[in-house]
PDB file of C-alpha atoms in Angstrom:
ATOM      1  CA  MET A   1      40.668  61.954  10.402  1.00 43.00           C
ATOM      2  CA  ASN A   2      40.289  58.513   8.823  1.00 45.00           C
ATOM      3  CA  GLU A   3      39.103  59.205   5.305  1.00 47.00           C
ATOM      4  CA  ASN A   4      37.891  55.651   4.854  1.00 49.00           C
ATOM      5  CA  ALA A   5      35.414  55.702   7.742  1.00 53.00           C
ATOM      6  CA  PHE A   6      32.430  58.053   7.840  1.00 58.00           C
ATOM      7  CA  ASP A   7      32.502  59.931  11.161  1.00 63.00           C
ATOM      8  CA  GLU A   8      28.835  59.798  12.205  1.00 76.00           C
ATOM      9  CA  PRO A   9      29.283  61.699  15.531  1.00 78.00           C
ATOM     10  CA  LEU A  10      31.000  64.523  13.623  1.00 79.00           C
ATOM     11  CA  PHE A  11      28.040  64.827  11.253  1.00 82.00           C
ATOM     12  CA  ALA A  12      25.544  64.471  14.114  1.00 85.00           C
ATOM     13  CA  GLY A  13      27.075  67.529  15.770  1.00 86.00           C
ATOM     14  CA  LEU A  14      26.227  69.595  12.691  1.00 89.00           C
ATOM     15  CA  LYS A  15      22.715  68.213  12.253  1.00 90.00           C
ATOM     16  CA  PRO A  16      20.717  70.737  14.371  1.00 89.00           C
ATOM     17  CA  GLY A  17      22.340  73.685  12.610  1.00 90.00           C
ATOM     18  CA  LEU A  18      21.939  72.032   9.213  1.00 94.00           C
ATOM     19  CA  THR A  19      18.254  71.404   9.892  1.00 93.00           C
ATOM     20  CA  SER A  20      17.654  75.014  10.901  1.00 92.00           C
ATOM     21  CA  PHE A  21      19.516  76.208   7.784  1.00 95.00           C
ATOM     22  CA  CYS A  22      17.468  73.943   5.497  1.00 97.00           C
ATOM     23  CA  TYR A  23      14.199  74.948   7.219  1.00 96.00           C
ATOM     24  CA  ARG A  24      14.908  78.614   6.618  1.00 96.00           C
ATOM     25  CA  MET A  25      15.835  77.846   3.019  1.00 97.00           C
ATOM     26  CA  LEU A  26      12.836  75.624   2.246  1.00 97.00           C
ATOM     27  CA  GLY A  27      10.058  76.782   4.631  1.00 96.00           C
ATOM     28  CA  SER A  28       9.050  73.231   5.584  1.00 94.00           C
ATOM     29  CA  MET A  29      10.390  70.793   8.149  1.00 93.00           C
ATOM     30  CA  ASP A  30       9.493  67.846   5.915  1.00 92.00           C
ATOM     31  CA  ASP A  31      11.632  69.281   3.131  1.00 95.00           C
ATOM     32  CA  ALA A  32      14.365  70.265   5.598  1.00 95.00           C
ATOM     33  CA  ASP A  33      14.538  66.763   7.051  1.00 94.00           C
ATOM     34  CA  ASP A  34      14.658  65.264   3.559  1.00 95.00           C
ATOM     35  CA  ALA A  35      17.516  67.612   2.646  1.00 96.00           C
ATOM     36  CA  VAL A  36      19.483  66.770   5.799  1.00 96.00           C
ATOM     37  CA  GLN A  37      18.937  63.036   5.259  1.00 95.00           C
ATOM     38  CA  GLU A  38      20.107  63.321   1.654  1.00 96.00           C
ATOM     39  CA  THR A  39      23.092  65.388   2.820  1.00 95.00           C
ATOM     40  CA  SER A  40      24.005  62.595   5.239  1.00 92.00           C
ATOM     41  CA  ILE A  41      23.837  60.023   2.445  1.00 93.00           C
ATOM     42  CA  ARG A  42      25.975  62.138   0.110  1.00 91.00           C
ATOM     43  CA  VAL A  43      28.539  62.863   2.833  1.00 89.00           C
ATOM     44  CA  TRP A  44      28.798  59.131   3.520  1.00 84.00           C
ATOM     45  CA  GLN A  45      29.071  58.307  -0.189  1.00 86.00           C
ATOM     46  CA  SER A  46      31.695  61.013  -0.794  1.00 80.00           C
ATOM     47  CA  TRP A  47      33.638  60.580   2.438  1.00 75.00           C
ATOM     48  CA  SER A  48      36.720  59.134   0.754  1.00 71.00           C
ATOM     49  CA  THR A  49      36.926  62.181  -1.542  1.00 73.00           C
ATOM     50  CA  PHE A  50      36.955  64.702   1.292  1.00 70.00           C
ATOM     51  CA  ARG A  51      40.255  66.550   1.643  1.00 66.00           C
ATOM     52  CA  GLN A  52      41.042  69.065   4.330  1.00 61.00           C
ATOM     53  CA  ASP A  53      41.552  71.959   1.920  1.00 54.00           C
ATOM     54  CA  SER A  54      38.303  73.234   3.461  1.00 64.00           C
ATOM     55  CA  SER A  55      36.739  72.514   6.829  1.00 86.00           C
ATOM     56  CA  PHE A  56      34.431  69.530   7.301  1.00 86.00           C
ATOM     57  CA  LYS A  57      31.644  71.937   8.244  1.00 90.00           C
ATOM     58  CA  THR A  58      32.052  74.006   5.071  1.00 91.00           C
ATOM     59  CA  TRP A  59      32.123  70.844   2.960  1.00 90.00           C
ATOM     60  CA  VAL A  60      28.918  69.515   4.540  1.00 93.00           C
ATOM     61  CA  TYR A  61      27.104  72.845   4.192  1.00 95.00           C
ATOM     62  CA  ARG A  62      28.194  72.986   0.541  1.00 94.00           C
ATOM     63  CA  ILE A  63      26.429  69.659  -0.051  1.00 95.00           C
ATOM     64  CA  ALA A  64      23.321  70.778   1.893  1.00 97.00           C
ATOM     65  CA  SER A  65      23.219  74.148   0.100  1.00 97.00           C
ATOM     66  CA  ASN A  66      23.393  72.519  -3.311  1.00 96.00           C
ATOM     67  CA  LEU A  67      20.580  70.149  -2.357  1.00 97.00           C
ATOM     68  CA  CYS A  68      18.407  73.057  -1.202  1.00 97.00           C
ATOM     69  CA  LEU A  69      19.157  75.049  -4.361  1.00 97.00           C
ATOM     70  CA  ASP A  70      18.211  72.030  -6.490  1.00 95.00           C
ATOM     71  CA  LYS A  71      14.927  71.616  -4.587  1.00 94.00           C
ATOM     72  CA  LEU A  72      14.082  75.311  -4.973  1.00 96.00           C
ATOM     73  CA  ARG A  73      14.663  75.266  -8.729  1.00 91.00           C
ATOM     74  CA  GLN A  74      11.854  72.724  -8.992  1.00 87.00           C
ATOM     75  CA  SER A  75       9.369  74.378  -6.631  1.00 90.00           C
ATOM     76  CA  LYS A  76       7.263  77.502  -6.301  1.00 92.00           C
ATOM     77  CA  ARG A  77       7.575  80.013  -3.488  1.00 94.00           C
ATOM     78  CA  ARG A  78       6.030  78.980  -0.173  1.00 97.00           C
ATOM     79  CA  ALA A  79       3.932  81.629   1.589  1.00 97.00           C
ATOM     80  CA  LEU A  80       1.311  82.358   4.246  1.00 98.00           C
ATOM     81  CA  PRO A  81      -2.375  82.953   3.355  1.00 98.00           C
ATOM     82  CA  VAL A  82      -2.388  86.620   4.419  1.00 97.00           C
ATOM     83  CA  ASP A  83       0.423  87.317   1.930  1.00 97.00           C
ATOM     84  CA  LEU A  84      -1.337  85.705  -1.031  1.00 96.00           C
ATOM     85  CA  PHE A  85      -4.982  86.677  -0.667  1.00 96.00           C
ATOM     86  CA  ASP A  86      -7.226  89.474   0.600  1.00 97.00           C
ATOM     87  CA  PRO A  87      -9.440  88.808   3.634  1.00 97.00           C
ATOM     88  CA  ALA A  88     -12.726  87.033   2.957  1.00 96.00           C
ATOM     89  CA  VAL A  89     -15.667  89.208   1.963  1.00 94.00           C
ATOM     90  CA  ALA A  90     -18.309  86.496   2.237  1.00 94.00           C
ATOM     91  CA  ILE A  91     -18.122  84.398   5.396  1.00 94.00           C
ATOM     92  CA  VAL A  92     -18.643  80.800   4.310  1.00 94.00           C
ATOM     93  CA  GLU A  93     -17.110  77.475   5.210  1.00 92.00           C
ATOM     94  CA  PRO A  94     -13.589  77.389   3.734  1.00 93.00           C
ATOM     95  CA  ARG A  95     -13.238  75.132   0.714  1.00 94.00           C
ATOM     96  CA  ASP A  96     -10.476  76.302  -1.641  1.00 96.00           C
ATOM     97  CA  THR A  97      -7.040  75.023  -0.721  1.00 97.00           C
ATOM     98  CA  LEU A  98      -3.531  75.003  -2.119  1.00 97.00           C
ATOM     99  CA  PRO A  99      -1.227  71.967  -1.923  1.00 96.00           C
ATOM    100  CA  ASP A 100       0.854  71.446   1.218  1.00 95.00           C
ATOM    101  CA  SER A 101       3.915  72.412  -0.835  1.00 95.00           C
ATOM    102  CA  ALA A 102       2.520  75.950  -1.231  1.00 96.00           C
ATOM    103  CA  TRP A 103       2.605  76.828   2.447  1.00 97.00           C
ATOM    104  CA  ILE A 104       5.135  77.678   5.123  1.00 97.00           C
ATOM    105  CA  TRP A 105       4.674  75.349   8.114  1.00 97.00           C
ATOM    106  CA  PRO A 106       5.842  75.853  11.727  1.00 96.00           C
ATOM    107  CA  SER A 107       8.803  73.914  13.079  1.00 94.00           C
ATOM    108  CA  PRO A 108       9.669  72.203  16.374  1.00 91.00           C
ATOM    109  CA  ASP A 109      13.008  72.815  18.086  1.00 81.00           C
ATOM    110  CA  PHE A 110      16.058  71.636  16.188  1.00 72.00           C
ATOM    111  CA  GLY A 111      17.920  70.222  19.187  1.00 63.00           C
ATOM    112  CA  GLY A 112      20.102  71.302  22.082  1.00 55.00           C
ATOM    113  CA  ASN A 113      23.280  71.883  20.108  1.00 53.00           C
ATOM    114  CA  PRO A 114      25.195  74.789  21.769  1.00 49.00           C
ATOM    115  CA  GLU A 115      25.908  76.328  18.368  1.00 51.00           C
ATOM    116  CA  ASP A 116      22.214  76.291  17.495  1.00 52.00           C
ATOM    117  CA  ARG A 117      21.392  78.370  20.579  1.00 51.00           C
ATOM    118  CA  LEU A 118      23.584  81.135  19.191  1.00 51.00           C
ATOM    119  CA  VAL A 119      21.429  81.422  16.083  1.00 60.00           C
ATOM    120  CA  ARG A 120      19.096  84.423  16.393  1.00 73.00           C
ATOM    121  CA  ARG A 121      15.637  83.270  17.408  1.00 78.00           C
ATOM    122  CA  ASP A 122      13.959  86.229  15.681  1.00 82.00           C
ATOM    123  CA  THR A 123      15.059  84.696  12.372  1.00 89.00           C
ATOM    124  CA  LEU A 124      12.753  81.745  13.072  1.00 91.00           C
ATOM    125  CA  LYS A 125       9.621  83.915  13.175  1.00 93.00           C
ATOM    126  CA  LEU A 126       7.094  82.714  10.628  1.00 95.00           C
ATOM    127  CA  CYS A 127       6.995  86.155   9.006  1.00 95.00           C
ATOM    128  CA  PHE A 128      10.801  86.074   8.621  1.00 95.00           C
ATOM    129  CA  ILE A 129      10.601  82.634   6.989  1.00 96.00           C
ATOM    130  CA  ALA A 130       7.990  84.143   4.638  1.00 97.00           C
ATOM    131  CA  LEU A 131      10.287  87.080   3.855  1.00 96.00           C
ATOM    132  CA  LEU A 132      13.153  84.708   3.075  1.00 97.00           C
ATOM    133  CA  GLN A 133      11.003  82.931   0.502  1.00 97.00           C
ATOM    134  CA  THR A 134      10.752  86.168  -1.521  1.00 96.00           C
ATOM    135  CA  LEU A 135      14.497  85.982  -2.248  1.00 97.00           C
ATOM    136  CA  PRO A 136      16.100  84.146  -5.176  1.00 96.00           C
ATOM    137  CA  PRO A 137      17.512  80.862  -3.779  1.00 97.00           C
ATOM    138  CA  ARG A 138      21.222  81.747  -3.920  1.00 97.00           C
ATOM    139  CA  GLN A 139      20.654  85.174  -2.344  1.00 97.00           C
ATOM    140  CA  ARG A 140      18.580  83.426   0.316  1.00 98.00           C
ATOM    141  CA  ALA A 141      21.456  81.087   1.145  1.00 98.00           C
ATOM    142  CA  VAL A 142      23.934  83.979   1.317  1.00 98.00           C
ATOM    143  CA  LEU A 143      21.715  86.029   3.620  1.00 97.00           C
ATOM    144  CA  ILE A 144      21.016  83.097   5.961  1.00 97.00           C
ATOM    145  CA  LEU A 145      24.684  82.153   6.255  1.00 96.00           C
ATOM    146  CA  LYS A 146      25.776  85.778   6.768  1.00 96.00           C
ATOM    147  CA  ASP A 147      23.023  87.476   8.769  1.00 93.00           C
ATOM    148  CA  VAL A 148      21.696  84.449  10.683  1.00 92.00           C
ATOM    149  CA  PHE A 149      24.709  82.153  11.090  1.00 92.00           C
ATOM    150  CA  GLU A 150      27.225  85.038  11.001  1.00 92.00           C
ATOM    151  CA  TRP A 151      29.678  83.309   8.669  1.00 95.00           C
ATOM    152  CA  SER A 152      32.455  85.252   6.977  1.00 95.00           C
ATOM    153  CA  SER A 153      32.145  86.168   3.306  1.00 95.00           C
ATOM    154  CA  LYS A 154      35.146  83.929   2.608  1.00 95.00           C
ATOM    155  CA  GLN A 155      33.504  80.906   4.248  1.00 95.00           C
ATOM    156  CA  ILE A 156      30.241  81.568   2.391  1.00 97.00           C
ATOM    157  CA  ALA A 157      32.139  81.894  -0.883  1.00 96.00           C
ATOM    158  CA  GLU A 158      33.760  78.501  -0.322  1.00 93.00           C
ATOM    159  CA  THR A 159      30.427  76.944   0.558  1.00 95.00           C
ATOM    160  CA  LEU A 160      28.474  78.315  -2.416  1.00 96.00           C
ATOM    161  CA  ALA A 161      31.290  78.261  -4.993  1.00 94.00           C
ATOM    162  CA  MET A 162      31.218  82.044  -5.377  1.00 95.00           C
ATOM    163  CA  SER A 163      33.825  84.753  -5.105  1.00 96.00           C
ATOM    164  CA  PRO A 164      33.797  86.889  -1.924  1.00 95.00           C
ATOM    165  CA  ALA A 165      32.864  89.890  -4.099  1.00 97.00           C
ATOM    166  CA  ALA A 166      29.882  87.979  -5.521  1.00 97.00           C
ATOM    167  CA  VAL A 167      28.840  87.022  -1.996  1.00 97.00           C
ATOM    168  CA  ASN A 168      28.882  90.656  -0.862  1.00 97.00           C
ATOM    169  CA  SER A 169      26.933  91.732  -3.950  1.00 97.00           C
ATOM    170  CA  ALA A 170      24.301  89.016  -3.439  1.00 97.00           C
ATOM    171  CA  LEU A 171      24.033  89.947   0.245  1.00 97.00           C
ATOM    172  CA  GLN A 172      23.428  93.610  -0.591  1.00 97.00           C
ATOM    173  CA  ARG A 173      20.697  92.740  -3.102  1.00 97.00           C
ATOM    174  CA  ALA A 174      19.080  90.312  -0.644  1.00 97.00           C
ATOM    175  CA  ARG A 175      18.997  92.893   2.146  1.00 96.00           C
ATOM    176  CA  GLU A 176      17.503  95.485  -0.229  1.00 96.00           C
ATOM    177  CA  THR A 177      14.783  93.036  -1.303  1.00 95.00           C
ATOM    178  CA  MET A 178      13.979  92.183   2.322  1.00 93.00           C
ATOM    179  CA  ASP A 179      13.747  95.882   3.205  1.00 91.00           C
ATOM    180  CA  ARG A 180      11.420  96.581   0.256  1.00 93.00           C
ATOM    181  CA  ALA A 181       9.156  93.587   0.759  1.00 89.00           C
ATOM    182  CA  GLN A 182       5.828  94.581   2.278  1.00 88.00           C
ATOM    183  CA  LEU A 183       4.259  91.377   3.468  1.00 94.00           C
ATOM    184  CA  ARG A 184       1.053  91.485   5.456  1.00 94.00           C
ATOM    185  CA  SER A 185       2.359  88.650   7.642  1.00 94.00           C
ATOM    186  CA  ASP A 186       5.225  90.925   8.705  1.00 92.00           C
ATOM    187  CA  GLU A 187       2.789  93.692   9.663  1.00 90.00           C
ATOM    188  CA  LEU A 188       0.725  91.229  11.709  1.00 91.00           C
ATOM    189  CA  SER A 189       3.664  89.548  13.400  1.00 89.00           C
ATOM    190  CA  SER A 190       4.488  89.893  17.073  1.00 84.00           C
ATOM    191  CA  MET A 191       6.442  86.671  17.555  1.00 78.00           C
ATOM    192  CA  ASP A 192       9.329  88.671  19.015  1.00 77.00           C
ATOM    193  CA  VAL A 193       7.138  89.167  22.127  1.00 84.00           C
ATOM    194  CA  GLN A 194       5.443  86.148  23.669  1.00 86.00           C
ATOM    195  CA  PRO A 195       1.708  86.437  24.424  1.00 90.00           C
ATOM    196  CA  GLU A 196       0.633  86.842  28.024  1.00 93.00           C
ATOM    197  CA  GLN A 197      -0.088  83.478  29.642  1.00 94.00           C
ATOM    198  CA  GLN A 198      -3.393  84.788  30.998  1.00 96.00           C
ATOM    199  CA  LEU A 199      -4.525  85.693  27.468  1.00 97.00           C
ATOM    200  CA  LEU A 200      -3.597  82.220  26.203  1.00 97.00           C
ATOM    201  CA  SER A 201      -5.488  80.643  29.106  1.00 97.00           C
ATOM    202  CA  ARG A 202      -8.577  82.715  28.324  1.00 98.00           C
ATOM    203  CA  TYR A 203      -8.337  81.718  24.655  1.00 98.00           C
ATOM    204  CA  VAL A 204      -8.129  78.035  25.595  1.00 98.00           C
ATOM    205  CA  GLU A 205     -11.071  78.331  27.983  1.00 98.00           C
ATOM    206  CA  ALA A 206     -13.282  80.235  25.532  1.00 98.00           C
ATOM    207  CA  PHE A 207     -12.455  77.911  22.630  1.00 98.00           C
ATOM    208  CA  GLU A 208     -12.866  74.665  24.593  1.00 97.00           C
ATOM    209  CA  GLN A 209     -16.245  75.878  25.883  1.00 96.00           C
ATOM    210  CA  PHE A 210     -16.866  77.328  22.426  1.00 96.00           C
ATOM    211  CA  ASP A 211     -18.162  80.553  23.940  1.00 97.00           C
ATOM    212  CA  ILE A 212     -18.092  82.637  20.758  1.00 97.00           C
ATOM    213  CA  ALA A 213     -18.737  85.977  22.480  1.00 97.00           C
ATOM    214  CA  ALA A 214     -15.899  85.378  24.963  1.00 98.00           C
ATOM    215  CA  LEU A 215     -13.617  84.163  22.172  1.00 98.00           C
ATOM    216  CA  VAL A 216     -14.189  87.118  19.854  1.00 98.00           C
ATOM    217  CA  ALA A 217     -13.824  89.558  22.772  1.00 98.00           C
ATOM    218  CA  LEU A 218     -10.165  88.493  23.038  1.00 98.00           C
ATOM    219  CA  PHE A 219      -9.400  89.790  19.540  1.00 97.00           C
ATOM    220  CA  HIS A 220      -8.087  93.211  18.554  1.00 95.00           C
ATOM    221  CA  GLU A 221     -10.472  95.248  16.364  1.00 93.00           C
ATOM    222  CA  GLU A 222      -8.286  94.362  13.368  1.00 90.00           C
ATOM    223  CA  GLY A 223      -7.766  90.800  14.611  1.00 95.00           C
ATOM    224  CA  CYS A 224      -7.717  88.018  12.064  1.00 97.00           C
ATOM    225  CA  MET A 225      -7.422  84.269  11.605  1.00 97.00           C
ATOM    226  CA  SER A 226      -5.837  82.251   8.807  1.00 98.00           C
ATOM    227  CA  MET A 227      -6.026  78.496   8.208  1.00 97.00           C
ATOM    228  CA  PRO A 228      -3.546  77.028   5.726  1.00 98.00           C
ATOM    229  CA  PRO A 229      -3.999  74.976   3.542  1.00 98.00           C
ATOM    230  CA  PHE A 230      -7.216  77.005   3.041  1.00 98.00           C
ATOM    231  CA  GLU A 231      -6.811  80.176   0.996  1.00 97.00           C
ATOM    232  CA  MET A 232      -9.516  81.928   2.989  1.00 97.00           C
ATOM    233  CA  TRP A 233      -8.714  84.087   6.011  1.00 98.00           C
ATOM    234  CA  ILE A 234     -10.938  86.221   8.222  1.00 97.00           C
ATOM    235  CA  ARG A 235     -10.469  89.772   9.514  1.00 97.00           C
ATOM    236  CA  GLY A 236     -12.553  91.773  12.000  1.00 96.00           C
ATOM    237  CA  LYS A 237     -14.590  90.805  15.038  1.00 96.00           C
ATOM    238  CA  GLU A 238     -17.933  90.676  13.221  1.00 96.00           C
ATOM    239  CA  ASN A 239     -16.593  88.334  10.569  1.00 97.00           C
ATOM    240  CA  LEU A 240     -14.828  86.181  13.169  1.00 97.00           C
ATOM    241  CA  SER A 241     -18.069  85.829  15.114  1.00 97.00           C
ATOM    242  CA  ALA A 242     -19.931  84.811  11.961  1.00 97.00           C
ATOM    243  CA  PHE A 243     -17.217  82.311  11.044  1.00 97.00           C
ATOM    244  CA  TYR A 244     -17.124  80.701  14.491  1.00 97.00           C
ATOM    245  CA  SER A 245     -20.930  80.398  14.441  1.00 96.00           C
ATOM    246  CA  LEU A 246     -20.763  78.752  11.028  1.00 95.00           C
ATOM    247  CA  THR A 247     -18.115  76.231  12.065  1.00 93.00           C
ATOM    248  CA  ARG A 248     -19.381  75.475  15.570  1.00 91.00           C
ATOM    249  CA  TRP A 249     -20.387  71.931  14.524  1.00 88.00           C
ATOM    250  CA  HIS A 250     -16.797  71.214  13.573  1.00 86.00           C
ATOM    251  CA  CYS A 251     -14.861  72.714  16.504  1.00 90.00           C
ATOM    252  CA  GLU A 252     -17.193  72.301  19.483  1.00 92.00           C
ATOM    253  CA  GLY A 253     -15.740  69.816  21.958  1.00 93.00           C
ATOM    254  CA  SER A 254     -12.126  70.506  21.006  1.00 96.00           C
ATOM    255  CA  ARG A 255      -9.234  70.424  23.487  1.00 96.00           C
ATOM    256  CA  PHE A 256      -5.794  72.017  23.380  1.00 97.00           C
ATOM    257  CA  VAL A 257      -2.331  70.735  24.240  1.00 97.00           C
ATOM    258  CA  PRO A 258       0.352  73.434  24.792  1.00 97.00           C
ATOM    259  CA  ILE A 259       3.497  73.217  22.646  1.00 96.00           C
ATOM    260  CA  THR A 260       6.221  75.556  21.383  1.00 94.00           C
ATOM    261  CA  VAL A 261       7.114  76.360  17.771  1.00 94.00           C
ATOM    262  CA  ASN A 262       9.858  78.168  15.846  1.00 92.00           C
ATOM    263  CA  GLY A 263      12.433  78.686  18.529  1.00 87.00           C
ATOM    264  CA  GLY A 264      10.307  78.343  21.669  1.00 88.00           C
ATOM    265  CA  TYR A 265       7.248  80.476  20.824  1.00 92.00           C
ATOM    266  CA  PRO A 266       4.133  79.199  22.686  1.00 94.00           C
ATOM    267  CA  ALA A 267       1.431  77.551  20.564  1.00 97.00           C
ATOM    268  CA  LEU A 268      -1.568  75.255  20.988  1.00 98.00           C
ATOM    269  CA  ALA A 269      -2.292  71.909  19.348  1.00 98.00           C
ATOM    270  CA  GLN A 270      -6.034  71.494  18.750  1.00 98.00           C
ATOM    271  CA  TYR A 271      -7.669  68.078  18.991  1.00 97.00           C
ATOM    272  CA  MET A 272     -11.251  67.774  17.758  1.00 94.00           C
ATOM    273  CA  PRO A 273     -13.918  65.085  18.234  1.00 91.00           C
ATOM    274  CA  GLY A 274     -13.258  62.067  16.016  1.00 84.00           C
ATOM    275  CA  LYS A 275     -15.848  60.538  13.725  1.00 78.00           C
ATOM    276  CA  GLU A 276     -15.965  57.332  15.737  1.00 72.00           C
ATOM    277  CA  GLY A 277     -17.253  59.226  18.765  1.00 69.00           C
ATOM    278  CA  SER A 278     -14.531  58.218  21.205  1.00 74.00           C
ATOM    279  CA  GLY A 279     -11.500  60.350  21.818  1.00 88.00           C
ATOM    280  CA  LEU A 280     -10.166  63.457  20.100  1.00 94.00           C
ATOM    281  CA  VAL A 281      -7.991  63.519  16.985  1.00 95.00           C
ATOM    282  CA  PRO A 282      -5.437  66.039  15.631  1.00 96.00           C
ATOM    283  CA  TRP A 283      -6.728  69.055  13.744  1.00 96.00           C
ATOM    284  CA  GLY A 284      -4.542  72.195  13.801  1.00 97.00           C
ATOM    285  CA  ILE A 285      -1.638  74.042  15.420  1.00 98.00           C
ATOM    286  CA  HIS A 286      -2.683  77.511  16.649  1.00 98.00           C
ATOM    287  CA  VAL A 287       0.049  80.167  16.684  1.00 97.00           C
ATOM    288  CA  ILE A 288      -1.335  83.260  18.420  1.00 96.00           C
ATOM    289  CA  GLU A 289       0.200  86.693  17.885  1.00 95.00           C
ATOM    290  CA  THR A 290      -0.900  89.639  20.002  1.00 95.00           C
ATOM    291  CA  LYS A 291      -1.041  93.423  20.113  1.00 92.00           C
ATOM    292  CA  GLU A 292      -1.782  95.443  23.248  1.00 90.00           C
ATOM    293  CA  ASN A 293      -2.620  92.170  25.042  1.00 92.00           C
ATOM    294  CA  GLN A 294      -5.293  91.339  22.469  1.00 96.00           C
ATOM    295  CA  ILE A 295      -5.170  88.718  19.744  1.00 96.00           C
ATOM    296  CA  LEU A 296      -4.003  90.214  16.456  1.00 96.00           C
ATOM    297  CA  HIS A 297      -3.588  87.052  14.393  1.00 97.00           C
ATOM    298  CA  VAL A 298      -4.326  83.380  14.944  1.00 97.00           C
ATOM    299  CA  GLN A 299      -2.539  81.175  12.431  1.00 97.00           C
ATOM    300  CA  ASN A 300      -4.251  77.797  12.585  1.00 98.00           C
ATOM    301  CA  PHE A 301      -2.010  75.416  10.641  1.00 98.00           C
ATOM    302  CA  ILE A 302      -4.353  72.595   9.622  1.00 97.00           C
ATOM    303  CA  HIS A 303      -1.858  69.892   8.737  1.00 94.00           C
ATOM    304  CA  THR A 304      -2.150  66.724  10.810  1.00 93.00           C
ATOM    305  CA  PRO A 305       1.375  65.415   9.966  1.00 93.00           C
ATOM    306  CA  LEU A 306       2.632  68.303  12.111  1.00 95.00           C
ATOM    307  CA  PHE A 307       1.385  66.484  15.206  1.00 96.00           C
ATOM    308  CA  SER A 308       3.782  63.568  14.837  1.00 94.00           C
ATOM    309  CA  ARG A 309       6.488  66.058  13.875  1.00 92.00           C
ATOM    310  CA  PHE A 310       5.989  67.732  17.270  1.00 94.00           C
ATOM    311  CA  GLY A 311       5.911  64.391  19.093  1.00 94.00           C
ATOM    312  CA  LEU A 312       2.190  64.706  19.885  1.00 97.00           C
ATOM    313  CA  PRO A 313      -0.131  61.710  20.391  1.00 95.00           C
ATOM    314  CA  GLU A 314      -2.434  60.463  17.623  1.00 92.00           C
ATOM    315  CA  ARG A 315      -5.446  60.649  19.926  1.00 91.00           C
ATOM    316  CA  ILE A 316      -6.342  62.071  23.338  1.00 92.00           C
ATOM    317  CA  ASP A 317      -9.241  61.411  25.698  1.00 85.00           C
ATOM    318  CA  ARG A 318     -12.175  63.795  25.845  1.00 76.00           C
TER     319      ARG A 318
END
């Protein structure tokens, strides 16, 4: 290895795994991409100081881990609406929001790296990302590297500048916290089983026609819908019907584009009528979780920068 020349292909081979690590740590692809970009810069700047007393991979992950830990010291925990608030009592148009930095956002695929395909897809479920955010940052890093990436305690210790005993202790505490955590998003999650294509098709048809009766009929009795960055979320068929009636003016005329999120889970990108009157513009990413072939939870992530993140067009025809 030439220590005077930064090996870009070597770093590029680690990038998908690094991105998935940083996403799990930070709960946002924007933050994950920033961390990976900064890691690349620091690796390039420090290349001449790298010595093979540890592997290149461990050295790079040490830099990325430290960047993530620094970011997390300066930020509050990201979450999903159902874990922060009770369902709405009064059905009104949603108004109260939290900043984008408060929420967990879905992610596109990280790339076709063979190593990345070995990483457990269930650890990309949105509810799992939410559970991870309940952990102190260093415990979070230990658990991800051990239980998701299946690294040895020795390798983790080298990466996080800890002793192997401290790694094992942090891992035990992290697992206990995860087991104790009772998040509503975890109870509502079914991302380990993909929704039936027929159910998704019926949802698309009912929503695009904005047939409220047909739309609500697809929901489970305890079905709900959340809409970050809005704090408000809706539970129960009667409330859903009232909410759809209230927001008809906003959503009528929408169209969907199918996509996948968080490790290949099917989702729908909603485009709504633009103000200019021609074409449809980005609105939200619908992630639909089901129970007994009925909709249990629609997470409508209303964050238009996600559309470019997923490689979606800025406008589509009606």
